[in-house]
Short mmCIF file of C-alpha atoms in Angstrom, two decimals:
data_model
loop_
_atom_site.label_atom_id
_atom_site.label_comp_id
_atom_site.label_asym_id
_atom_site.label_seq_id
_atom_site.Cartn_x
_atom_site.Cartn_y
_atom_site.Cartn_z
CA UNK F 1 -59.13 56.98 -6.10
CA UNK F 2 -57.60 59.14 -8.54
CA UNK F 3 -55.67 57.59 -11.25
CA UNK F 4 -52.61 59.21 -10.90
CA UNK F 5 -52.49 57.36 -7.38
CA UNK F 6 -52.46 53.64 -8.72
CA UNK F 7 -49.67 51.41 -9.01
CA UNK F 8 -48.39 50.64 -12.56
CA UNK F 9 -48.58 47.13 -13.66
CA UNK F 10 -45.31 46.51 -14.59
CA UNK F 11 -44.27 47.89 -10.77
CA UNK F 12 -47.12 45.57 -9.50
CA UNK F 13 -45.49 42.59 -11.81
CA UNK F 14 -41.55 43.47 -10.27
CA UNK F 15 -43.12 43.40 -6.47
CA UNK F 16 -44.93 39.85 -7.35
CA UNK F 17 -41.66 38.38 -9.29
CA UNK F 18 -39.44 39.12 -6.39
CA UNK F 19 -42.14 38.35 -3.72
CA UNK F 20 -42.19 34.40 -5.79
CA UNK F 21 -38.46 34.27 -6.20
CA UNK F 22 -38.45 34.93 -2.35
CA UNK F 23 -40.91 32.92 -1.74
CA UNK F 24 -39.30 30.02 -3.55
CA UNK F 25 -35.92 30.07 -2.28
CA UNK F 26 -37.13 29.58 1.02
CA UNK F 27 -39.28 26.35 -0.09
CA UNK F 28 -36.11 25.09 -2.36
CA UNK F 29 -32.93 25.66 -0.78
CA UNK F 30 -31.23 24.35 -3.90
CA UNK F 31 -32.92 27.12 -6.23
CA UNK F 32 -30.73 29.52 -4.01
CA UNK F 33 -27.32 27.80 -5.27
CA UNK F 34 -28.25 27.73 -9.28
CA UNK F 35 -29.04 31.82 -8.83
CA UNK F 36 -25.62 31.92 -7.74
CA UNK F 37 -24.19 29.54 -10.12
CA UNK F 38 -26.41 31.79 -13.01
CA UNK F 39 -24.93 35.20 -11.47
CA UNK F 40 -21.74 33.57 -11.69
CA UNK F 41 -21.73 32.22 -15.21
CA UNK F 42 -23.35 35.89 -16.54
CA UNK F 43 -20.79 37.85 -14.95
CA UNK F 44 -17.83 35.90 -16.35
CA UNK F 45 -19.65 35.86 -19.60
CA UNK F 46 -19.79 39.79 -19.65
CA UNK F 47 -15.98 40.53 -18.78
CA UNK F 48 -14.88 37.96 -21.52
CA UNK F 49 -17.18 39.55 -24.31
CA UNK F 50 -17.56 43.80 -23.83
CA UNK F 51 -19.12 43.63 -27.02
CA UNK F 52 -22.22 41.81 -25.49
CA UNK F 53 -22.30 43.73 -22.91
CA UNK F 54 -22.19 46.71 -25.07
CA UNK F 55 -25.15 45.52 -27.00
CA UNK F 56 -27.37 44.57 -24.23
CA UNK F 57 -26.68 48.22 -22.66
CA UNK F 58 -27.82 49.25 -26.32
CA UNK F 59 -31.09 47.70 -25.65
CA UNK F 60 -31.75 48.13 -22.36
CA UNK F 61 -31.36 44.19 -21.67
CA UNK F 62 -28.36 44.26 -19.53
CA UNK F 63 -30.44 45.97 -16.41
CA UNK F 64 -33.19 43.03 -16.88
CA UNK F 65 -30.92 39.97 -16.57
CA UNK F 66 -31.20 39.49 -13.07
CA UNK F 67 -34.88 40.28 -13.03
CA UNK F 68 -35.40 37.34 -16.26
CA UNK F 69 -37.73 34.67 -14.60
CA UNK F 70 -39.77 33.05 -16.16
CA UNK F 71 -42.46 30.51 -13.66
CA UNK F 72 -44.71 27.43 -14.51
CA UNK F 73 -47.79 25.96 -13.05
CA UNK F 74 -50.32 23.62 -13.53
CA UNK F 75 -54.42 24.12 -13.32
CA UNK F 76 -57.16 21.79 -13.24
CA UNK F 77 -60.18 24.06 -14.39
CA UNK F 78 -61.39 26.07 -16.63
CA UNK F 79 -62.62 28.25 -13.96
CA UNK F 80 -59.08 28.13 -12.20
CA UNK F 81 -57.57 28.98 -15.97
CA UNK F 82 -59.98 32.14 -16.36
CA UNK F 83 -59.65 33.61 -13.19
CA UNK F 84 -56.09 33.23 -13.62
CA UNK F 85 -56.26 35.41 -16.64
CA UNK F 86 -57.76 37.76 -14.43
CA UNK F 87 -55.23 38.07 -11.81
CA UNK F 88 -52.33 38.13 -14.07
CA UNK F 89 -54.17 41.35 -16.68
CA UNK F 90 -53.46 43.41 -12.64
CA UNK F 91 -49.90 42.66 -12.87
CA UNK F 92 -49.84 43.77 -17.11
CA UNK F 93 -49.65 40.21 -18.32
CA UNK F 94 -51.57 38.72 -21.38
CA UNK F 95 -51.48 35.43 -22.72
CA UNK F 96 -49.49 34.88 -25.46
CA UNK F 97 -49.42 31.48 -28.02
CA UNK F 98 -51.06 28.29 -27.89
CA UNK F 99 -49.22 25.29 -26.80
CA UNK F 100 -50.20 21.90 -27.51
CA UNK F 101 -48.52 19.64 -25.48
CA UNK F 102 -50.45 16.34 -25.59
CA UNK F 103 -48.56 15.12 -28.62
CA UNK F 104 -45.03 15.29 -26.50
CA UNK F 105 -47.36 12.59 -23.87
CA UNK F 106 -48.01 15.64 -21.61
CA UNK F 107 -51.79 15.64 -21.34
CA UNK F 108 -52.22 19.69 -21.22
CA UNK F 109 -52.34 22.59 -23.37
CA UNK F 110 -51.19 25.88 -22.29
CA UNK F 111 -50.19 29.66 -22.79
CA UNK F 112 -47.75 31.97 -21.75
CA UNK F 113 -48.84 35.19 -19.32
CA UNK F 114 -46.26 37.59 -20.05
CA UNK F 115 -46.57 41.19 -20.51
CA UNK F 116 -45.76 42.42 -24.61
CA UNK F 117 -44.96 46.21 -24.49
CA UNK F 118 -41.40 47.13 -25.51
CA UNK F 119 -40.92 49.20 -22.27
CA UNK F 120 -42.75 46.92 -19.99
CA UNK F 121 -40.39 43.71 -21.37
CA UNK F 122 -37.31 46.16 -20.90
CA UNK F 123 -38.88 46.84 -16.97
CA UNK F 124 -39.74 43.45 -16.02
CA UNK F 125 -40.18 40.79 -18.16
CA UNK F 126 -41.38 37.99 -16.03
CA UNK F 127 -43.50 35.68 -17.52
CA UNK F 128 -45.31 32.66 -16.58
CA UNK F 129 -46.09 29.43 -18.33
CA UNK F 130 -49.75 28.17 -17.48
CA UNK F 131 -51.00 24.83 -18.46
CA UNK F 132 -54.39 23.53 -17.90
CA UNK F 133 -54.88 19.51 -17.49
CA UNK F 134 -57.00 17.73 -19.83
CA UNK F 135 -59.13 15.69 -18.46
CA UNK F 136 -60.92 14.13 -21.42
CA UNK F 137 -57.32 12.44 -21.97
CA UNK F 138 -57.89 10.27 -18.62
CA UNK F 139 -58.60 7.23 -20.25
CA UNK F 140 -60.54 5.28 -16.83
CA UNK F 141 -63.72 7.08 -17.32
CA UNK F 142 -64.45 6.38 -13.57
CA UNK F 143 -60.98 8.14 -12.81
CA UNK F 144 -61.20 11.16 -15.17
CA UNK F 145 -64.84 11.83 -12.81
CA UNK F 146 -63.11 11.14 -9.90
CA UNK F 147 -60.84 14.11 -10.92
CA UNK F 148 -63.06 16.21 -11.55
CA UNK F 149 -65.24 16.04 -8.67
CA UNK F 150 -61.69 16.46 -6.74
CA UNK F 151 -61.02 19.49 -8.80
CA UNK F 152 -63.92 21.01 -8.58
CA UNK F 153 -64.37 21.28 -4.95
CA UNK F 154 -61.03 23.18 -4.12
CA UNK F 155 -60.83 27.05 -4.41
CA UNK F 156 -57.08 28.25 -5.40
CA UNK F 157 -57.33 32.16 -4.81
CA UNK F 158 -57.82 34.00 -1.44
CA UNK F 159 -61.00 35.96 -0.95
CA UNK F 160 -58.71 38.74 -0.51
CA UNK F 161 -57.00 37.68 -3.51
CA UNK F 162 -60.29 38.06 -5.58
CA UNK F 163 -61.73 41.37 -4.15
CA UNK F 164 -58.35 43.00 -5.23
CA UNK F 165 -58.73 41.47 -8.57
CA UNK F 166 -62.71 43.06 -8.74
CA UNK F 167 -61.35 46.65 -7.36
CA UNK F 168 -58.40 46.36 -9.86
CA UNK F 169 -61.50 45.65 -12.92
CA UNK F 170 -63.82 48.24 -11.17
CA UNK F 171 -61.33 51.20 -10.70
CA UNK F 172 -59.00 50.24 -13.37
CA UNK F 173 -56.16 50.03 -10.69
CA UNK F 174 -54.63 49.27 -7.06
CA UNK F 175 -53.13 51.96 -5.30
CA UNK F 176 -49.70 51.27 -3.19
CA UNK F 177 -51.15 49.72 -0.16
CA UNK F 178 -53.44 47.47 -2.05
CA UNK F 179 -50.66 46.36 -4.28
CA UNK F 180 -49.01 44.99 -1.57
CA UNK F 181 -51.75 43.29 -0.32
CA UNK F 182 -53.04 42.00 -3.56
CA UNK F 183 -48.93 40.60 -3.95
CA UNK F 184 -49.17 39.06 -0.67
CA UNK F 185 -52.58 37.53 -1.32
CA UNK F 186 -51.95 36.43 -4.87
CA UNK F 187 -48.19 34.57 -4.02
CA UNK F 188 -50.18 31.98 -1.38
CA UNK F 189 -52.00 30.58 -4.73
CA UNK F 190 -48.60 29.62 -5.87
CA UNK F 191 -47.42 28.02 -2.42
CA UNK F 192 -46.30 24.74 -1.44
CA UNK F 193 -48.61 22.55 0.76
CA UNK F 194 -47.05 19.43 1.92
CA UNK F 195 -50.48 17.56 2.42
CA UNK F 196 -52.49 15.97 -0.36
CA UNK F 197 -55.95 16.28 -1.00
CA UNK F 198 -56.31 12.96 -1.69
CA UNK F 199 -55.61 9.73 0.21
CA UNK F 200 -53.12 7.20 -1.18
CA UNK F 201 -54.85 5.27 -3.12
CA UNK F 202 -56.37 7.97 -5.14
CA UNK F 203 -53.01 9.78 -5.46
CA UNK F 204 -51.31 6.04 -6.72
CA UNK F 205 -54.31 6.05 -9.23
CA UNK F 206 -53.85 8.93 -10.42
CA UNK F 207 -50.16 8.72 -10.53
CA UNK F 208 -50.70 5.74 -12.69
CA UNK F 209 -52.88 7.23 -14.98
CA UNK F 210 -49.93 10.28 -15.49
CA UNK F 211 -47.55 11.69 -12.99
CA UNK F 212 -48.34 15.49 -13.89
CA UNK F 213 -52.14 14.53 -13.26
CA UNK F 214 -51.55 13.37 -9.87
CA UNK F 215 -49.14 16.69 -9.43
CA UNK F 216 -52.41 18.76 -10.58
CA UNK F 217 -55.36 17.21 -8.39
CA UNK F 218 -53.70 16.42 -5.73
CA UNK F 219 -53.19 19.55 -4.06
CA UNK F 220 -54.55 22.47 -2.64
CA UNK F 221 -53.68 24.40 -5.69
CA UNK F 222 -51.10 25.24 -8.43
CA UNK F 223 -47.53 25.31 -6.83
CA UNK F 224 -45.39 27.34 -8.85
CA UNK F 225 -43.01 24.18 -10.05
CA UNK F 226 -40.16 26.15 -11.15
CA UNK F 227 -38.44 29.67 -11.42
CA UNK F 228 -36.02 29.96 -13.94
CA UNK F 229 -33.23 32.88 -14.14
CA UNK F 230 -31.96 33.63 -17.47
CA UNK F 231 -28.34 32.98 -18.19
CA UNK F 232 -26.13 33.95 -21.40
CA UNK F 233 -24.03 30.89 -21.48
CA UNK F 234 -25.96 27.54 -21.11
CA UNK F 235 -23.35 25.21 -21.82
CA UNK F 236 -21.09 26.99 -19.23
CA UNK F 237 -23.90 26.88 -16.70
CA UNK F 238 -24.41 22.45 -17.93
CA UNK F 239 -21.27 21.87 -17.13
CA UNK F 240 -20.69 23.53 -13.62
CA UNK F 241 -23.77 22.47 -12.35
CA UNK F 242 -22.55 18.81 -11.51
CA UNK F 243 -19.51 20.64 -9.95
CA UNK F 244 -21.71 22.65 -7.18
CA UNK F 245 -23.56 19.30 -6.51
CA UNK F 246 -26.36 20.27 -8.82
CA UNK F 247 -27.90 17.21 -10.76
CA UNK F 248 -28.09 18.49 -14.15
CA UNK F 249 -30.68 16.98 -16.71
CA UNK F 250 -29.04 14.84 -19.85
CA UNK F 251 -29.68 17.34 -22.51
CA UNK F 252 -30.07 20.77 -23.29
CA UNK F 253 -33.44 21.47 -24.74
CA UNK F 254 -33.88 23.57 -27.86
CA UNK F 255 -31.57 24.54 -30.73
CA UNK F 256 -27.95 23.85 -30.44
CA UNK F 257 -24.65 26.34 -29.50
CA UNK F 258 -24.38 28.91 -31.73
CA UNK F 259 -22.56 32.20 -32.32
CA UNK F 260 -25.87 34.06 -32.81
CA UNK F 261 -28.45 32.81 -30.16
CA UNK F 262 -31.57 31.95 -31.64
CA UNK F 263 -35.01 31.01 -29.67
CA UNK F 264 -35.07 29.37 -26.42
CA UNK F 265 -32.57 26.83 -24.95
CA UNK F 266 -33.39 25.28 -21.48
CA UNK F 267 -31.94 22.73 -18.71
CA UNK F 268 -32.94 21.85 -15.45
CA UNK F 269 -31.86 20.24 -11.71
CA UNK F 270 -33.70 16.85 -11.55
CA UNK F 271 -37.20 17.16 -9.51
CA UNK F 272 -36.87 17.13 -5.80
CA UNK F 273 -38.63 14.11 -3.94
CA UNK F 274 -40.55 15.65 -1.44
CA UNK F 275 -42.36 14.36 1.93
CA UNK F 276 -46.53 14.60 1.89
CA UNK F 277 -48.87 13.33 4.21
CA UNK F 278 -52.04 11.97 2.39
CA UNK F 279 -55.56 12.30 3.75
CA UNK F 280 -57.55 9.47 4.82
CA UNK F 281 -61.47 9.40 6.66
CA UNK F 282 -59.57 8.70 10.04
CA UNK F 283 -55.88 8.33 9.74
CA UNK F 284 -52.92 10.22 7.52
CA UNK F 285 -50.19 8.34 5.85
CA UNK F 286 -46.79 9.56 4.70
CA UNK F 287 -45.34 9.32 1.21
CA UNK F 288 -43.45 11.55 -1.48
CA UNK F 289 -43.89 13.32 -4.49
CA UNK F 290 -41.70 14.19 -7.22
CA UNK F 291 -43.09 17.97 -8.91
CA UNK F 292 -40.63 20.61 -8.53
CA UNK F 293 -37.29 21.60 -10.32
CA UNK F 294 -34.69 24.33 -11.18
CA UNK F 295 -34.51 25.16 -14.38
CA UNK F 296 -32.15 27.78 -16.45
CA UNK F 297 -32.77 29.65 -19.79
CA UNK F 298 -30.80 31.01 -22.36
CA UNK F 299 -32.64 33.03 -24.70
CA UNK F 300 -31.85 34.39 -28.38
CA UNK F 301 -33.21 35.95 -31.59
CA UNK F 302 -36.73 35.81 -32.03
CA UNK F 303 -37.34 33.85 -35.40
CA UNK F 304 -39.60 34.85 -38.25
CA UNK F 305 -42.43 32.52 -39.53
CA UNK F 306 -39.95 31.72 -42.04
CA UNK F 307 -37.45 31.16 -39.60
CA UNK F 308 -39.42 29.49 -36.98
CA UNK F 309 -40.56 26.81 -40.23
CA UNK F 310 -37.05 25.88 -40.95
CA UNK F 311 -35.83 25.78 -37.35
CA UNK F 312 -38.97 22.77 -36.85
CA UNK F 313 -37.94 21.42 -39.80
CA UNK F 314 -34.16 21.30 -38.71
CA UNK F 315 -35.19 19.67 -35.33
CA UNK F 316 -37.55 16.95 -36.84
CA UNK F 317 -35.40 15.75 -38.76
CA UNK F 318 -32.56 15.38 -35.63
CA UNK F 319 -35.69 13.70 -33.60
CA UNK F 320 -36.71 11.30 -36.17
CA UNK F 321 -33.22 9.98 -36.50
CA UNK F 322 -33.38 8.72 -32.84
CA UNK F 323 -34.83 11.59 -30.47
CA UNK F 324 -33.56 13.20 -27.80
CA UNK F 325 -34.53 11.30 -24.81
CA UNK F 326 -31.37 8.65 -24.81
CA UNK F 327 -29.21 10.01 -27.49
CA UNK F 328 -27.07 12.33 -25.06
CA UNK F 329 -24.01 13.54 -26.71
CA UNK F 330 -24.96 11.90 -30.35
CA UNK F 331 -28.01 13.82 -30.17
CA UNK F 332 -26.31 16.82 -29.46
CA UNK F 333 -23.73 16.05 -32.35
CA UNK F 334 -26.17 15.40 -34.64
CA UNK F 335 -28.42 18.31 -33.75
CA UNK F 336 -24.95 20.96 -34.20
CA UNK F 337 -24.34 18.73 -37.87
CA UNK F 338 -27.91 19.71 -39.08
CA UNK F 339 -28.72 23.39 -37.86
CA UNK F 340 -25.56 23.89 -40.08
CA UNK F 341 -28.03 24.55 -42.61
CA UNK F 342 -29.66 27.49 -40.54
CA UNK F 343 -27.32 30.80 -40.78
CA UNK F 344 -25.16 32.06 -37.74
CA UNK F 345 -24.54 35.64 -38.51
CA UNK F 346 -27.13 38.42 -37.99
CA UNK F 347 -26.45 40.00 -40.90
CA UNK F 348 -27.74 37.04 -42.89
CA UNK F 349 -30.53 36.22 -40.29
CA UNK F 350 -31.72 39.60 -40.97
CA UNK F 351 -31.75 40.19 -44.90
CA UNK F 352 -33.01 36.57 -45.35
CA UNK F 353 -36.12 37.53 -42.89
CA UNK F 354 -35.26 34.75 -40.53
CA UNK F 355 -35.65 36.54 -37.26
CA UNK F 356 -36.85 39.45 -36.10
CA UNK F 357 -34.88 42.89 -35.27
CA UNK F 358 -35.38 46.09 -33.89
CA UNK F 359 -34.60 49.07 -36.11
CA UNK F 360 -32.60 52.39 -33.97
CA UNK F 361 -31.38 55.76 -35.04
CA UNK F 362 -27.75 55.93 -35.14
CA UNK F 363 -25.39 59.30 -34.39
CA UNK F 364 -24.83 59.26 -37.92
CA UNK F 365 -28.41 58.72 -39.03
CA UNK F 366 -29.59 62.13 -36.15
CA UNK F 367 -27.16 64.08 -37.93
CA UNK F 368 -28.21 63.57 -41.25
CA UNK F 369 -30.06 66.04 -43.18
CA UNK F 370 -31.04 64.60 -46.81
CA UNK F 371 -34.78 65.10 -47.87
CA UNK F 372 -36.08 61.95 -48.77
CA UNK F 373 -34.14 59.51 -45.85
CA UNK F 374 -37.81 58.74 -43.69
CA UNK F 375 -39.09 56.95 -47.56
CA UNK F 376 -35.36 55.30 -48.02
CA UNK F 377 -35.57 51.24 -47.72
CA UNK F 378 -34.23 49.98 -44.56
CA UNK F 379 -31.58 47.74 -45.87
CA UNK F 380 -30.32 51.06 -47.68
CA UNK F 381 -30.08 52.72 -44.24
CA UNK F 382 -28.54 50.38 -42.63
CA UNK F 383 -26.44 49.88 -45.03
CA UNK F 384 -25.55 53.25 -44.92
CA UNK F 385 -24.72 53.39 -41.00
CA UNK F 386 -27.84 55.33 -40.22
CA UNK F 387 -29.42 52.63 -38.49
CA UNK F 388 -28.45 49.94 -36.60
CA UNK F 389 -30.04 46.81 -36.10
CA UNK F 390 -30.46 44.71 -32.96
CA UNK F 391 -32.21 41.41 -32.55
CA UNK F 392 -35.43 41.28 -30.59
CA UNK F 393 -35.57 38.69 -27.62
CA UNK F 394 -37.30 35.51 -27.67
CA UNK F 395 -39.88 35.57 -24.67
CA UNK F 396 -41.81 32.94 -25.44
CA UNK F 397 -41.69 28.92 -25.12
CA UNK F 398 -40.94 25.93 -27.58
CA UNK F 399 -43.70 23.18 -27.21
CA UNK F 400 -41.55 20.23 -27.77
CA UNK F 401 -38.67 21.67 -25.35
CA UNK F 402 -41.03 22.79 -22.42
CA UNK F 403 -42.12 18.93 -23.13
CA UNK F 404 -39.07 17.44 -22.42
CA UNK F 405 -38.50 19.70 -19.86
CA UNK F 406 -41.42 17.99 -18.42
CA UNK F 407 -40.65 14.80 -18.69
CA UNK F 408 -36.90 14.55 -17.57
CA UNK F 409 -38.71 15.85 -14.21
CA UNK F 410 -41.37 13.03 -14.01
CA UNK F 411 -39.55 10.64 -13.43
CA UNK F 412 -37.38 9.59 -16.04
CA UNK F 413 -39.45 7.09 -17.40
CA UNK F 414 -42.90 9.02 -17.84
CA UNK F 415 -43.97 8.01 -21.46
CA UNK F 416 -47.67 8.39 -22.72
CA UNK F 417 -49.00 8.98 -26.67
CA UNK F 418 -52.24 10.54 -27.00
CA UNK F 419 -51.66 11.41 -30.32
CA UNK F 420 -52.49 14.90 -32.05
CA UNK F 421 -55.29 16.38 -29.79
CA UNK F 422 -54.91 20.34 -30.18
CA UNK F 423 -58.12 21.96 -29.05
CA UNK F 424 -57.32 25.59 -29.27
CA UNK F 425 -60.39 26.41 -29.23
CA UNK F 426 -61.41 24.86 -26.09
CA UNK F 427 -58.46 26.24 -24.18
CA UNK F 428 -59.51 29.68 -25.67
CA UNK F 429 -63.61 29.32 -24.40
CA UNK F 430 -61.90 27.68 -20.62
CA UNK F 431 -59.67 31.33 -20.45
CA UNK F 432 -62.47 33.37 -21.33
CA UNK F 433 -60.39 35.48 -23.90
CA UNK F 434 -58.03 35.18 -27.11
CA UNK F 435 -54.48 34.23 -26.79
CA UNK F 436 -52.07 36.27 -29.13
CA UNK F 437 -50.28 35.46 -31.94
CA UNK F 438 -46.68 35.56 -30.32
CA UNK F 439 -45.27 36.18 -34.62
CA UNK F 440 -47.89 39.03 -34.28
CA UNK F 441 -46.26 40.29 -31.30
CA UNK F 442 -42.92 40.77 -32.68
CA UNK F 443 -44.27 41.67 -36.40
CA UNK F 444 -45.32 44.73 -33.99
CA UNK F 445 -42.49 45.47 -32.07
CA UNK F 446 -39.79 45.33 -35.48
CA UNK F 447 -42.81 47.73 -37.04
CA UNK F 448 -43.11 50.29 -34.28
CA UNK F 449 -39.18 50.90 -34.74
CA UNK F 450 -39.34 51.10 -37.95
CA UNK F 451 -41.95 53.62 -37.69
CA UNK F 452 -40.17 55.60 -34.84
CA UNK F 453 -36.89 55.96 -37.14
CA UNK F 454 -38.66 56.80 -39.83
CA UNK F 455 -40.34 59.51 -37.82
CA UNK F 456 -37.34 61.10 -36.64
CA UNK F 457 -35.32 60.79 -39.71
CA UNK F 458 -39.00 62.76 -41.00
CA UNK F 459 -38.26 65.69 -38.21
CA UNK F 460 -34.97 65.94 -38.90
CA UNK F 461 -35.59 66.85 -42.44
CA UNK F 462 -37.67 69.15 -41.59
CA UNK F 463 -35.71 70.79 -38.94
CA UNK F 464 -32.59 71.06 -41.75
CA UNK F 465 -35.20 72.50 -44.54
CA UNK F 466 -36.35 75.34 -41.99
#
């Protein structure tokens, strides 16, 4: 096929997002009323502040609010984990960060699939959040090979599924027909299947053992547990939830209000209990299982190292004091009291290299002429109106929030301590490639725009001298 007949990746990533989203509302009716409640929220946030709405037109982020999802699932191999790799590269997504969340009493470790290109986050930026169970955590050695044996006998992909990913790796791409196929085929990985794999006294052991690793082996395969749409006013979106008979979780996850967004903040409907028929030699007997959620985002500033050091710093102290899980509002008044200390104006964000921005040409800075401008120091630019500065998006995930986020959907009472166990490396061998450095990422971005103004500050010059 030629190459100027294949899909792009980032259209092959929009079909899939919408085909899930779809997909999902149909399998959680309730998912359906906090899109509405989100669409709501975003719209009343944009007609009470132009001046956001002015800046995300800047940067191309207004367009991409109603496509923000971000998904999450669960695997149980590291065969599962690579091939998953595999299938996301067709739709332009890489994995991004390490996350370590055994030490939060969640016994996996996971990455982020997202894709990292300034134009493809502006197109689409859905993103998924993929953990893979850890099995060498299951203390009951009997039970940990019990899982395993389960796990290794079930096959989450379509054949279909996997020839499109082998033409996609052979050709180097899917043309329009076989996109749509390879959507279709891919989405039934992430589908719902009301029957276990297991009977019930395998499931009850394994719930024992951890909810999340009864959620994993269970089943046929990795339902997607949650979509989340992206909203720009969390606390508005907390507080009407309860009012459109939406059971909110206690606490917000992630930094506190602020004027200047920073990170990730997230919240979520409690997990639906859901009707399953477990498999037995010669009968089938029904039960329930608690798995899937809504959850809603807020996203902000990308931080710096140095940021992202005294924003963990900020938030272990608030945690030590008396943590988040039953502190409700004192938590949340005692979380506001100590990121005090981290600065709420972009200005100061930006000078003190706490988060990262994105550097653009103003009017003034086109029509200016003076030799010399491209080798001027940025702060002098900006300073001098010829550039503008906007902050880059977060699009990736805070261990100890996605944690919590967990746990308020386990149960409520889901508490385990392994300890410290981060095995990056071992997560890195099961997905058969590196994960990126998600600082690296946006080192990048902030350096290609400086690079690109610097450029055309360079031509214009040179345009004025001839």
């Amino acid at each position: 096929m030629d190459n100027s007949a294949f899909i792009p990746a980032d259209e092959i990533r929009t079909r899939f997002s919408r085909t899930m989203s779809d997909m999902y509302r149909s399998e959680v009716p309730q998912y359906g009323a906090l899109m509405e409640l989100v669409a709501d929220i975003n719209a009343a946030t944009l007609a009470r502040d132009p001046a956001l709405k002015t800046d995300l037109e800047r940067t191309d982020d207004l367009e991409r609010i109603d496509l923000e999802r971000h998904g999450a699932i669960r695997l149980g191999t590291a065969e599962e984990l690579s091939t998953m790799r595999r299938l996301f590269a067709v739709m332009g997504m890489e994995p991004v960060g390490y996350y370590d969340l055994s030490v939060a009493g969640v016994p996996v470790h996971s990455t982020a699939f997202r894709p990292v290109r300034d134009e493809s986050l502006a197109r689409n930026p859905f993103r998924v959040f993929t953990s893979l169970l850890r099995l060498e955590l299951i203390e009951d050695e009997t039970l940990r090979g019990e899982a395993a044996a389960i796990l290794s006998r079930r096959r989450i992909f379509t054949d279909r599924a996997l020839a499109f990913i082998e033409t996609f790796e052979r050709t180097g791409g899917l043309g329009d027909a076989q996109a749509d196929e390879f959507v279709r085929e891919a989405v039934e990985t992430f589908r719902w299947h009301g029957e276990a794999t297991v009977d019930a006294g395998t499931y009850r052991r394994l719930n024992a053992a951890h909810r999340l690793i009864a959620d994993v082996v269970s089943f046929k395969g990795p339902h997607i547990n949650h979509l989340t749409p992206r909203t720009l006013d969390i606390d508005a979106v907390q507080a009407e939830m309860p009012e459109r008979g939406i059971a909110a979780k206690d606490v917000i996850e992630g930094p506190p209000t602020r004027r200047c967004p920073i990170l990730l903040r997230q919240t979520s409907f409690k997990a639906l209990e859901e009707a399953i028929v477990f498999k037995g030699e010669t009968s089938a007997e029904a039960g329930t299982h608690t798995a899937r959620f809504g959850e809603i985002e807020q996203r902000g500033l990308a931080l710096t190292r140095k940021g992202r050091a005294l924003y963990d710093q900020l938030l272990a102290g608030v945690r030590d004091e008396g943590g988040a899980g039953s502190a409700g509002q004192n938590y949340a008044a005692r979380l506001a009291k100590a990121f005090e200390a981290f600065p709420d104006d972009h200005e100061t964000l930006r000078r003190e290299g706490l988060g990262f921005y994105r550097y653009v040409l103003t009017d003034k800075g086109r029509q200016a002429s003076a030799a010399g401008l491209d080798t001027s120091p940025m702060e002098a630019l900006v300073a001098a109106g010829h550039v503008a500065a906007y902050p880059i998006v977060y699009e990736d995930f805070l261990p100890v929030s996605a944690a919590g986020i967990f746990q308020s959907n386990l149960g409520g009472q889901e508490q385990r301590s392994y300890g410290s166990n981060a095995s990056k490396d071992a997560f890195v061998e099961a997905l058969g490639a590196p994960v990126q450095d998600e600082f690296e990422v946006y080192e990048t971005a902030q350096a290609r725009s400086i690079d690109a103004v610097r450029e055309a500050l360079r031509s214009s010059s040179q345009v004025s001298a001839a």
